[in-house]
PDB file of C-alpha atoms in Angstrom:
ATOM      1  CA  MET A   1       9.944  -2.289  34.974  1.00  0.00           C
ATOM      2  CA  SER A   2      10.638   0.774  34.006  1.00  0.00           C
ATOM      3  CA  ARG A   3       9.449   1.705  29.732  1.00  0.00           C
ATOM      4  CA  ILE A   4      11.586   1.795  27.227  1.00  0.00           C
ATOM      5  CA  ARG A   5      13.174   5.240  27.058  1.00  0.00           C
ATOM      6  CA  VAL A   6      12.787   6.267  22.160  1.00  0.00           C
ATOM      7  CA  VAL A   7      13.461   8.832  20.313  1.00  0.00           C
ATOM      8  CA  SER A   8      12.212   9.277  16.578  1.00  0.00           C
ATOM      9  CA  LEU A   9      13.775  11.634  13.908  1.00  0.00           C
ATOM     10  CA  VAL A  10      10.501  10.614  11.798  1.00  0.00           C
ATOM     11  CA  PRO A  11       7.902  12.292  11.769  1.00  0.00           C
ATOM     12  CA  SER A  12       6.281   9.597  10.516  1.00  0.00           C
ATOM     13  CA  LEU A  13       7.073   6.908  12.625  1.00  0.00           C
ATOM     14  CA  THR A  14       6.994   9.298  15.701  1.00  0.00           C
ATOM     15  CA  GLU A  15       2.930   9.076  14.741  1.00  0.00           C
ATOM     16  CA  ALA A  16       3.252   5.317  14.693  1.00  0.00           C
ATOM     17  CA  VAL A  17       4.396   5.205  18.249  1.00  0.00           C
ATOM     18  CA  ALA A  18       2.974   7.832  20.073  1.00  0.00           C
ATOM     19  CA  VAL A  19      -0.396   6.337  18.330  1.00  0.00           C
ATOM     20  CA  SER A  20       0.514   3.148  19.689  1.00  0.00           C
ATOM     21  CA  ALA A  21       1.923   3.174  22.660  1.00  0.00           C
ATOM     22  CA  PRO A  22       1.589   7.213  24.567  1.00  0.00           C
ATOM     23  CA  GLY A  23       5.175   7.502  26.744  1.00  0.00           C
ATOM     24  CA  LEU A  24       7.883   5.433  24.990  1.00  0.00           C
ATOM     25  CA  LEU A  25       8.955   8.450  23.337  1.00  0.00           C
ATOM     26  CA  VAL A  26      11.502  11.063  25.128  1.00  0.00           C
ATOM     27  CA  GLY A  27      12.425  12.838  22.352  1.00  0.00           C
ATOM     28  CA  VAL A  28      11.422  13.834  18.917  1.00  0.00           C
ATOM     29  CA  THR A  29      12.300  16.341  15.484  1.00  0.00           C
ATOM     30  CA  ASP A  30      10.755  19.936  15.745  1.00  0.00           C
ATOM     31  CA  TRP A  31       9.196  18.370  12.331  1.00  0.00           C
ATOM     32  CA  CYS A  32       7.039  15.704  14.825  1.00  0.00           C
ATOM     33  CA  THR A  33       3.122  17.580  14.494  1.00  0.00           C
ATOM     34  CA  HIS A  34       0.730  14.381  14.932  1.00  0.00           C
ATOM     35  CA  PRO A  35      -0.442  12.967  17.517  1.00  0.00           C
ATOM     36  CA  ALA A  36      -0.918  16.219  19.132  1.00  0.00           C
ATOM     37  CA  GLY A  37      -0.095  16.585  22.619  1.00  0.00           C
ATOM     38  CA  LEU A  38       3.497  15.713  22.103  1.00  0.00           C
ATOM     39  CA  GLY A  39       5.103  18.173  24.885  1.00  0.00           C
ATOM     40  CA  GLY A  40       6.411  15.761  26.885  1.00  0.00           C
ATOM     41  CA  ALA A  41       9.030  14.731  24.691  1.00  0.00           C
ATOM     42  CA  VAL A  42      11.886  17.107  23.855  1.00  0.00           C
ATOM     43  CA  ARG A  43      12.563  18.634  20.997  1.00  0.00           C
ATOM     44  CA  VAL A  44      15.606  17.862  19.198  1.00  0.00           C
ATOM     45  CA  GLY A  45      15.755  19.750  16.211  1.00  0.00           C
ATOM     46  CA  GLY A  46      15.177  18.668  12.615  1.00  0.00           C
ATOM     47  CA  THR A  47      15.465  15.602  10.119  1.00  0.00           C
ATOM     48  CA  LYS A  48      18.477  16.252   8.748  1.00  0.00           C
ATOM     49  CA  ASN A  49      19.893  18.428  11.574  1.00  0.00           C
ATOM     50  CA  PRO A  50      19.392  16.894  14.915  1.00  0.00           C
ATOM     51  CA  ASP A  51      21.449  18.131  17.667  1.00  0.00           C
ATOM     52  CA  VAL A  52      23.510  14.957  17.776  1.00  0.00           C
ATOM     53  CA  ARG A  53      24.376  15.618  22.020  1.00  0.00           C
ATOM     54  CA  ALA A  54      21.092  15.881  22.970  1.00  0.00           C
ATOM     55  CA  ILE A  55      19.385  13.037  21.573  1.00  0.00           C
ATOM     56  CA  VAL A  56      22.816  11.380  23.477  1.00  0.00           C
ATOM     57  CA  GLY A  57      21.858  13.299  26.787  1.00  0.00           C
ATOM     58  CA  LEU A  58      18.035  11.737  26.908  1.00  0.00           C
ATOM     59  CA  ARG A  59      19.662   8.293  27.500  1.00  0.00           C
ATOM     60  CA  PRO A  60      17.527   6.713  25.292  1.00  0.00           C
ATOM     61  CA  ASP A  61      16.834   3.389  24.624  1.00  0.00           C
ATOM     62  CA  LEU A  62      16.604   3.466  20.813  1.00  0.00           C
ATOM     63  CA  VAL A  63      17.177   6.017  17.807  1.00  0.00           C
ATOM     64  CA  ILE A  64      14.328   4.968  15.076  1.00  0.00           C
ATOM     65  CA  ALA A  65      15.471   6.475  12.014  1.00  0.00           C
ATOM     66  CA  ASN A  66      14.816   6.620   7.653  1.00  0.00           C
ATOM     67  CA  GLU A  67      17.886   6.097   5.427  1.00  0.00           C
ATOM     68  CA  GLU A  68      16.132   8.681   3.529  1.00  0.00           C
ATOM     69  CA  GLU A  69      14.963  11.033   5.987  1.00  0.00           C
ATOM     70  CA  ASN A  70      18.264  11.545   7.827  1.00  0.00           C
ATOM     71  CA  ARG A  71      22.084  11.882   7.533  1.00  0.00           C
ATOM     72  CA  ALA A  72      24.325   9.332   8.144  1.00  0.00           C
ATOM     73  CA  PRO A  73      27.048  10.964   9.669  1.00  0.00           C
ATOM     74  CA  ASP A  74      24.193  11.790  12.071  1.00  0.00           C
ATOM     75  CA  LEU A  75      23.323   8.570  12.669  1.00  0.00           C
ATOM     76  CA  ALA A  76      26.604   7.106  13.220  1.00  0.00           C
ATOM     77  CA  GLU A  77      27.653  10.007  15.556  1.00  0.00           C
ATOM     78  CA  LEU A  78      25.491   8.284  17.612  1.00  0.00           C
ATOM     79  CA  ARG A  79      26.511   4.905  17.522  1.00  0.00           C
ATOM     80  CA  ALA A  80      29.813   6.135  18.655  1.00  0.00           C
ATOM     81  CA  ALA A  81      28.682   7.605  21.503  1.00  0.00           C
ATOM     82  CA  GLY A  82      26.675   4.252  22.307  1.00  0.00           C
ATOM     83  CA  VAL A  83      23.634   4.848  20.960  1.00  0.00           C
ATOM     84  CA  GLU A  84      21.347   2.279  19.626  1.00  0.00           C
ATOM     85  CA  VAL A  85      19.503   3.497  16.169  1.00  0.00           C
ATOM     86  CA  LEU A  86      17.420   1.427  13.715  1.00  0.00           C
ATOM     87  CA  VAL A  87      16.526   2.852  10.631  1.00  0.00           C
ATOM     88  CA  THR A  88      13.921   2.196   8.202  1.00  0.00           C
ATOM     89  CA  GLU A  89      14.232   1.667   4.567  1.00  0.00           C
ATOM     90  CA  ILE A  90      10.315   2.520   2.823  1.00  0.00           C
ATOM     91  CA  ARG A  91      10.054   2.528  -0.784  1.00  0.00           C
ATOM     92  CA  ASP A  92       6.840   0.438  -1.133  1.00  0.00           C
ATOM     93  CA  LEU A  93       3.513  -0.092   0.862  1.00  0.00           C
ATOM     94  CA  PRO A  94       4.311  -3.671   1.059  1.00  0.00           C
ATOM     95  CA  GLN A  95       7.771  -2.718   2.406  1.00  0.00           C
ATOM     96  CA  ALA A  96       6.219   0.657   4.521  1.00  0.00           C
ATOM     97  CA  LEU A  97       4.150  -2.092   6.262  1.00  0.00           C
ATOM     98  CA  ARG A  98       6.843  -4.922   7.342  1.00  0.00           C
ATOM     99  CA  GLU A  99       8.917  -2.036   8.834  1.00  0.00           C
ATOM    100  CA  LEU A 100       6.167  -0.577  11.441  1.00  0.00           C
ATOM    101  CA  ASP A 101       5.939  -4.077  12.045  1.00  0.00           C
ATOM    102  CA  ARG A 102       9.539  -4.512  13.154  1.00  0.00           C
ATOM    103  CA  VAL A 103       9.603  -1.070  14.580  1.00  0.00           C
ATOM    104  CA  LEU A 104       6.457  -1.232  16.806  1.00  0.00           C
ATOM    105  CA  VAL A 105       7.029  -4.983  17.033  1.00  0.00           C
ATOM    106  CA  GLY A 106      10.176  -6.410  16.657  1.00  0.00           C
ATOM    107  CA  ALA A 107      11.916  -3.385  18.621  1.00  0.00           C
ATOM    108  CA  LEU A 108       9.234  -1.865  20.393  1.00  0.00           C
ATOM    109  CA  GLY A 109       8.018  -5.082  21.667  1.00  0.00           C
ATOM    110  CA  LEU A 110       4.560  -4.210  20.959  1.00  0.00           C
ATOM    111  CA  ALA A 111       1.207  -5.726  20.400  1.00  0.00           C
ATOM    112  CA  ARG A 112       0.879  -4.801  16.291  1.00  0.00           C
ATOM    113  CA  PRO A 113      -1.463  -2.186  16.900  1.00  0.00           C
ATOM    114  CA  GLY A 114      -4.986  -2.029  15.510  1.00  0.00           C
ATOM    115  CA  TRP A 115      -3.952   0.922  13.208  1.00  0.00           C
ATOM    116  CA  LEU A 116      -1.619  -1.559  11.436  1.00  0.00           C
ATOM    117  CA  ALA A 117      -3.686  -4.432  10.715  1.00  0.00           C
ATOM    118  CA  ASP A 118      -7.202  -1.852   9.511  1.00  0.00           C
ATOM    119  CA  ALA A 119      -4.709   0.064   7.325  1.00  0.00           C
ATOM    120  CA  GLU A 120      -3.502  -3.238   5.791  1.00  0.00           C
ATOM    121  CA  ALA A 121      -6.407  -4.313   4.510  1.00  0.00           C
ATOM    122  CA  VAL A 122      -7.368  -1.367   4.032  1.00  0.00           C
ATOM    123  CA  TRP A 123      -4.843  -1.362   1.204  1.00  0.00           C
ATOM    124  CA  ALA A 124      -5.835  -4.628   0.043  1.00  0.00           C
ATOM    125  CA  ARG A 125      -9.416  -3.616  -1.051  1.00  0.00           C
ATOM    126  CA  VAL A 126      -8.365  -0.302  -2.906  1.00  0.00           C
ATOM    127  CA  GLU A 127      -8.975  -1.252  -6.787  1.00  0.00           C
ATOM    128  CA  PRO A 128      -7.802   1.127  -9.687  1.00  0.00           C
ATOM    129  CA  ALA A 129     -10.863   3.359 -11.262  1.00  0.00           C
ATOM    130  CA  GLY A 130      -8.436   3.686 -14.294  1.00  0.00           C
ATOM    131  CA  GLU A 131      -5.081   4.604 -15.155  1.00  0.00           C
ATOM    132  CA  LEU A 132      -4.336   8.662 -15.379  1.00  0.00           C
ATOM    133  CA  ARG A 133      -0.415  10.037 -16.054  1.00  0.00           C
ATOM    134  CA  ALA A 134       0.354  12.827 -13.551  1.00  0.00           C
ATOM    135  CA  PHE A 135       3.444  13.969 -12.765  1.00  0.00           C
ATOM    136  CA  VAL A 136       4.242  15.056  -8.903  1.00  0.00           C
ATOM    137  CA  PRO A 137       6.113  18.194  -7.965  1.00  0.00           C
ATOM    138  CA  VAL A 138       7.253  17.843  -4.110  1.00  0.00           C
ATOM    139  CA  TRP A 139       9.532  20.815  -4.048  1.00  0.00           C
ATOM    140  CA  ARG A 140       9.909  24.171  -6.815  1.00  0.00           C
ATOM    141  CA  ARG A 141      12.525  26.696  -6.892  1.00  0.00           C
ATOM    142  CA  PRO A 142      13.691  24.434  -8.124  1.00  0.00           C
ATOM    143  CA  TRP A 143      11.040  22.088  -9.278  1.00  0.00           C
ATOM    144  CA  MET A 144      11.081  18.969  -8.692  1.00  0.00           C
ATOM    145  CA  VAL A 145       9.279  15.492  -8.798  1.00  0.00           C
ATOM    146  CA  LEU A 146       8.508  12.318  -7.346  1.00  0.00           C
ATOM    147  CA  GLY A 147      11.100   9.768  -9.816  1.00  0.00           C
ATOM    148  CA  ARG A 148      12.047   5.780  -8.968  1.00  0.00           C
ATOM    149  CA  ASP A 149      11.309   4.270  -6.270  1.00  0.00           C
ATOM    150  CA  THR A 150       9.201   5.636  -4.065  1.00  0.00           C
ATOM    151  CA  PHE A 151       6.423   5.214  -1.233  1.00  0.00           C
ATOM    152  CA  ALA A 152       4.360   8.502  -2.388  1.00  0.00           C
ATOM    153  CA  GLY A 153       5.045   6.627  -6.283  1.00  0.00           C
ATOM    154  CA  ASP A 154       3.729   3.621  -4.780  1.00  0.00           C
ATOM    155  CA  LEU A 155       0.802   4.684  -2.831  1.00  0.00           C
ATOM    156  CA  LEU A 156      -0.145   7.136  -5.980  1.00  0.00           C
ATOM    157  CA  ALA A 157       0.179   4.065  -8.014  1.00  0.00           C
ATOM    158  CA  ARG A 158      -1.988   1.510  -6.569  1.00  0.00           C
ATOM    159  CA  LEU A 159      -5.021   4.881  -6.705  1.00  0.00           C
ATOM    160  CA  GLY A 160      -4.576   4.012 -10.850  1.00  0.00           C
ATOM    161  CA  VAL A 161      -2.416   7.221 -11.293  1.00  0.00           C
ATOM    162  CA  ARG A 162       1.152   6.588 -13.151  1.00  0.00           C
ATOM    163  CA  ASN A 163       4.121   8.808 -12.639  1.00  0.00           C
ATOM    164  CA  VAL A 164       5.236   9.676 -15.729  1.00  0.00           C
ATOM    165  CA  TYR A 165       8.891  10.259 -13.742  1.00  0.00           C
ATOM    166  CA  ALA A 166       9.309   6.504 -12.379  1.00  0.00           C
ATOM    167  CA  GLY A 167      11.508   5.976 -14.511  1.00  0.00           C
ATOM    168  CA  HIS A 168      13.958   8.530 -14.024  1.00  0.00           C
ATOM    169  CA  ALA A 169      17.217   7.537 -13.416  1.00  0.00           C
ATOM    170  CA  GLU A 170      16.926   9.708  -9.454  1.00  0.00           C
ATOM    171  CA  ARG A 171      14.749   9.562  -7.040  1.00  0.00           C
ATOM    172  CA  TYR A 172      13.402  13.256  -7.067  1.00  0.00           C
ATOM    173  CA  PRO A 173      15.268  14.734 -10.023  1.00  0.00           C
ATOM    174  CA  ARG A 174      14.434  18.459 -10.866  1.00  0.00           C
ATOM    175  CA  VAL A 175      13.437  18.763 -13.481  1.00  0.00           C
ATOM    176  CA  PRO A 176      12.257  22.217 -15.981  1.00  0.00           C
ATOM    177  CA  VAL A 177       9.025  24.453 -15.496  1.00  0.00           C
ATOM    178  CA  GLU A 178       9.035  24.167 -19.010  1.00  0.00           C
ATOM    179  CA  GLU A 179       9.697  20.042 -19.248  1.00  0.00           C
ATOM    180  CA  LEU A 180       7.089  19.420 -17.008  1.00  0.00           C
ATOM    181  CA  ALA A 181       4.518  22.048 -18.145  1.00  0.00           C
ATOM    182  CA  ALA A 182       4.645  20.603 -21.579  1.00  0.00           C
ATOM    183  CA  ALA A 183       4.502  16.496 -20.308  1.00  0.00           C
ATOM    184  CA  ASP A 184       1.672  14.342 -21.916  1.00  0.00           C
ATOM    185  CA  CYS A 185      -0.522  14.420 -18.973  1.00  0.00           C
ATOM    186  CA  ASP A 186      -4.300  14.262 -17.360  1.00  0.00           C
ATOM    187  CA  LEU A 187      -3.419  15.973 -14.335  1.00  0.00           C
ATOM    188  CA  VAL A 188      -1.103  16.974 -12.084  1.00  0.00           C
ATOM    189  CA  VAL A 189      -0.730  16.003  -8.237  1.00  0.00           C
ATOM    190  CA  LEU A 190       0.873  18.587  -5.471  1.00  0.00           C
ATOM    191  CA  PRO A 191       1.086  17.483  -1.973  1.00  0.00           C
ATOM    192  CA  ASP A 192       1.161  20.163   0.707  1.00  0.00           C
ATOM    193  CA  GLU A 193       4.815  19.027   2.134  1.00  0.00           C
ATOM    194  CA  PRO A 194       7.405  18.720   2.023  1.00  0.00           C
ATOM    195  CA  TYR A 195       6.464  22.319  -0.332  1.00  0.00           C
ATOM    196  CA  ARG A 196       3.198  23.251   0.739  1.00  0.00           C
ATOM    197  CA  PHE A 197       1.506  24.106  -2.478  1.00  0.00           C
ATOM    198  CA  THR A 198      -1.966  25.283  -2.432  1.00  0.00           C
ATOM    199  CA  ALA A 199      -4.641  26.686  -5.047  1.00  0.00           C
ATOM    200  CA  GLU A 200      -2.704  30.305  -5.047  1.00  0.00           C
ATOM    201  CA  ASP A 201       0.507  28.225  -5.449  1.00  0.00           C
ATOM    202  CA  GLY A 202       1.614  25.764  -7.645  1.00  0.00           C
ATOM    203  CA  PRO A 203      -1.455  25.237  -9.857  1.00  0.00           C
ATOM    204  CA  GLU A 204      -0.937  28.647 -11.697  1.00  0.00           C
ATOM    205  CA  ALA A 205       2.470  26.993 -13.174  1.00  0.00           C
ATOM    206  CA  PHE A 206       0.778  24.060 -15.406  1.00  0.00           C
ATOM    207  CA  PRO A 207      -2.196  26.668 -17.300  1.00  0.00           C
ATOM    208  CA  GLY A 208      -4.583  23.701 -18.913  1.00  0.00           C
ATOM    209  CA  LEU A 209      -3.935  20.457 -17.256  1.00  0.00           C
ATOM    210  CA  PRO A 210      -5.953  19.272 -13.795  1.00  0.00           C
ATOM    211  CA  ALA A 211      -4.276  20.079 -10.435  1.00  0.00           C
ATOM    212  CA  ALA A 212      -4.553  18.061  -7.319  1.00  0.00           C
ATOM    213  CA  LEU A 213      -4.335  19.153  -4.596  1.00  0.00           C
ATOM    214  CA  VAL A 214      -4.035  16.343  -2.025  1.00  0.00           C
ATOM    215  CA  SER A 215      -3.028  15.707   1.743  1.00  0.00           C
ATOM    216  CA  GLY A 216       1.213  15.540   2.294  1.00  0.00           C
ATOM    217  CA  ARG A 217       0.291  13.589   5.066  1.00  0.00           C
ATOM    218  CA  HIS A 218      -1.775  11.076   3.720  1.00  0.00           C
ATOM    219  CA  LEU A 219       0.898  10.937   0.361  1.00  0.00           C
ATOM    220  CA  THR A 220       4.131   9.987   1.606  1.00  0.00           C
ATOM    221  CA  TRP A 221       3.012   9.380   5.979  1.00  0.00           C
ATOM    222  CA  TYR A 222       3.907   5.726   7.275  1.00  0.00           C
ATOM    223  CA  GLY A 223       1.786   5.344  10.036  1.00  0.00           C
ATOM    224  CA  PRO A 224      -2.058   5.298  11.274  1.00  0.00           C
ATOM    225  CA  SER A 225      -2.502   7.935   8.305  1.00  0.00           C
ATOM    226  CA  LEU A 226      -1.915   4.912   6.623  1.00  0.00           C
ATOM    227  CA  ALA A 227      -5.388   3.669   6.866  1.00  0.00           C
ATOM    228  CA  GLU A 228      -7.085   7.044   6.175  1.00  0.00           C
ATOM    229  CA  ALA A 229      -5.358   7.657   2.745  1.00  0.00           C
ATOM    230  CA  PRO A 230      -7.207   6.090   0.329  1.00  0.00           C
ATOM    231  CA  ALA A 231     -10.344   7.170   0.889  1.00  0.00           C
ATOM    232  CA  VAL A 232      -8.768  10.635   1.387  1.00  0.00           C
ATOM    233  CA  LEU A 233      -6.641  10.767  -1.093  1.00  0.00           C
ATOM    234  CA  ALA A 234      -9.029   9.530  -4.496  1.00  0.00           C
ATOM    235  CA  ALA A 235     -11.560  11.936  -2.523  1.00  0.00           C
ATOM    236  CA  ALA A 236      -8.418  14.611  -4.266  1.00  0.00           C
ATOM    237  CA  LEU A 237      -8.176  13.103  -7.034  1.00  0.00           C
ATOM    238  CA  ARG A 238     -12.140  12.847  -8.165  1.00  0.00           C
ATOM    239  CA  ALA A 239     -12.150  16.347  -6.785  1.00  0.00           C
ATOM    240  CA  ALA A 240      -9.699  17.105  -9.528  1.00  0.00           C
ATOM    241  CA  GLY A 241     -11.184  15.273 -12.738  1.00  0.00           C
TER     242      GLY A 241
END
C-alpha cells in the first residue's frame, strides 16, 4: 500500500508531520526549518505565496494549511485543481491540541504521537507563578503586537503573563512605539520570530523596561516544541526579571 503524499504550507504542521511520520511530506514551504532532514521534500514557495502549479504537480493526497498563515485564494485555487485541502484554525492551546489530533490521527491515520500526549500532560501541570503585565511585539517598522485571541497570547497567559492588548479589537494591532514605551507594564516579551528581535534589536526601544527575549518557535509553533515550551518560556521570563 502506497504512502499518503502530503504537502504542508505551515512550518509548525511540517514539523508535526515529519516527526510523527517521516517520509509522508513531498512538499513544504521555504520557511519550514524543522526538523532537520527535510531535503526529500520539494520547496513550494512561502506561506503567503506558494507555487500552486508546483504543488499540483506533486500530486498530493492532502495539503495541510492554516487559516491565519495561508491565503484563502491560494487554497481555493488548489481545491479548484482537484487537490484536497485541510485548513486548521488555532487560537489557543486546547484548539491546537485538537487540531493536531485532527491532522495526524484523523486525516493521516497515524497513531496519536507520544510528543502530543507529552505536550498535553506538561501544559496541564503548568501553574502561573504570579501575574505580569506585558505587551508582545511581533514586528517593527511598523510596530505590531499580539492583540486578542492569539495562540501565543494564550500560552503566555498560562505562564502568568497578561497581555495588556488582549482586549484590542484587532488580533495584531499596529501600535505607535511611543504608546508602547509609555504602557504600564512589568516587561516586554520579544520573540525571535516572525520578526527576529535580539538583545541589540528591540529592547533599546523601551528603556527601563525589562525585556524577555523568547524563542518564537516555542511561543508560536504548535507541534513537538509544545512539549518543552513551558520550561523554555518560563526560563526566558525568569531571566528578564
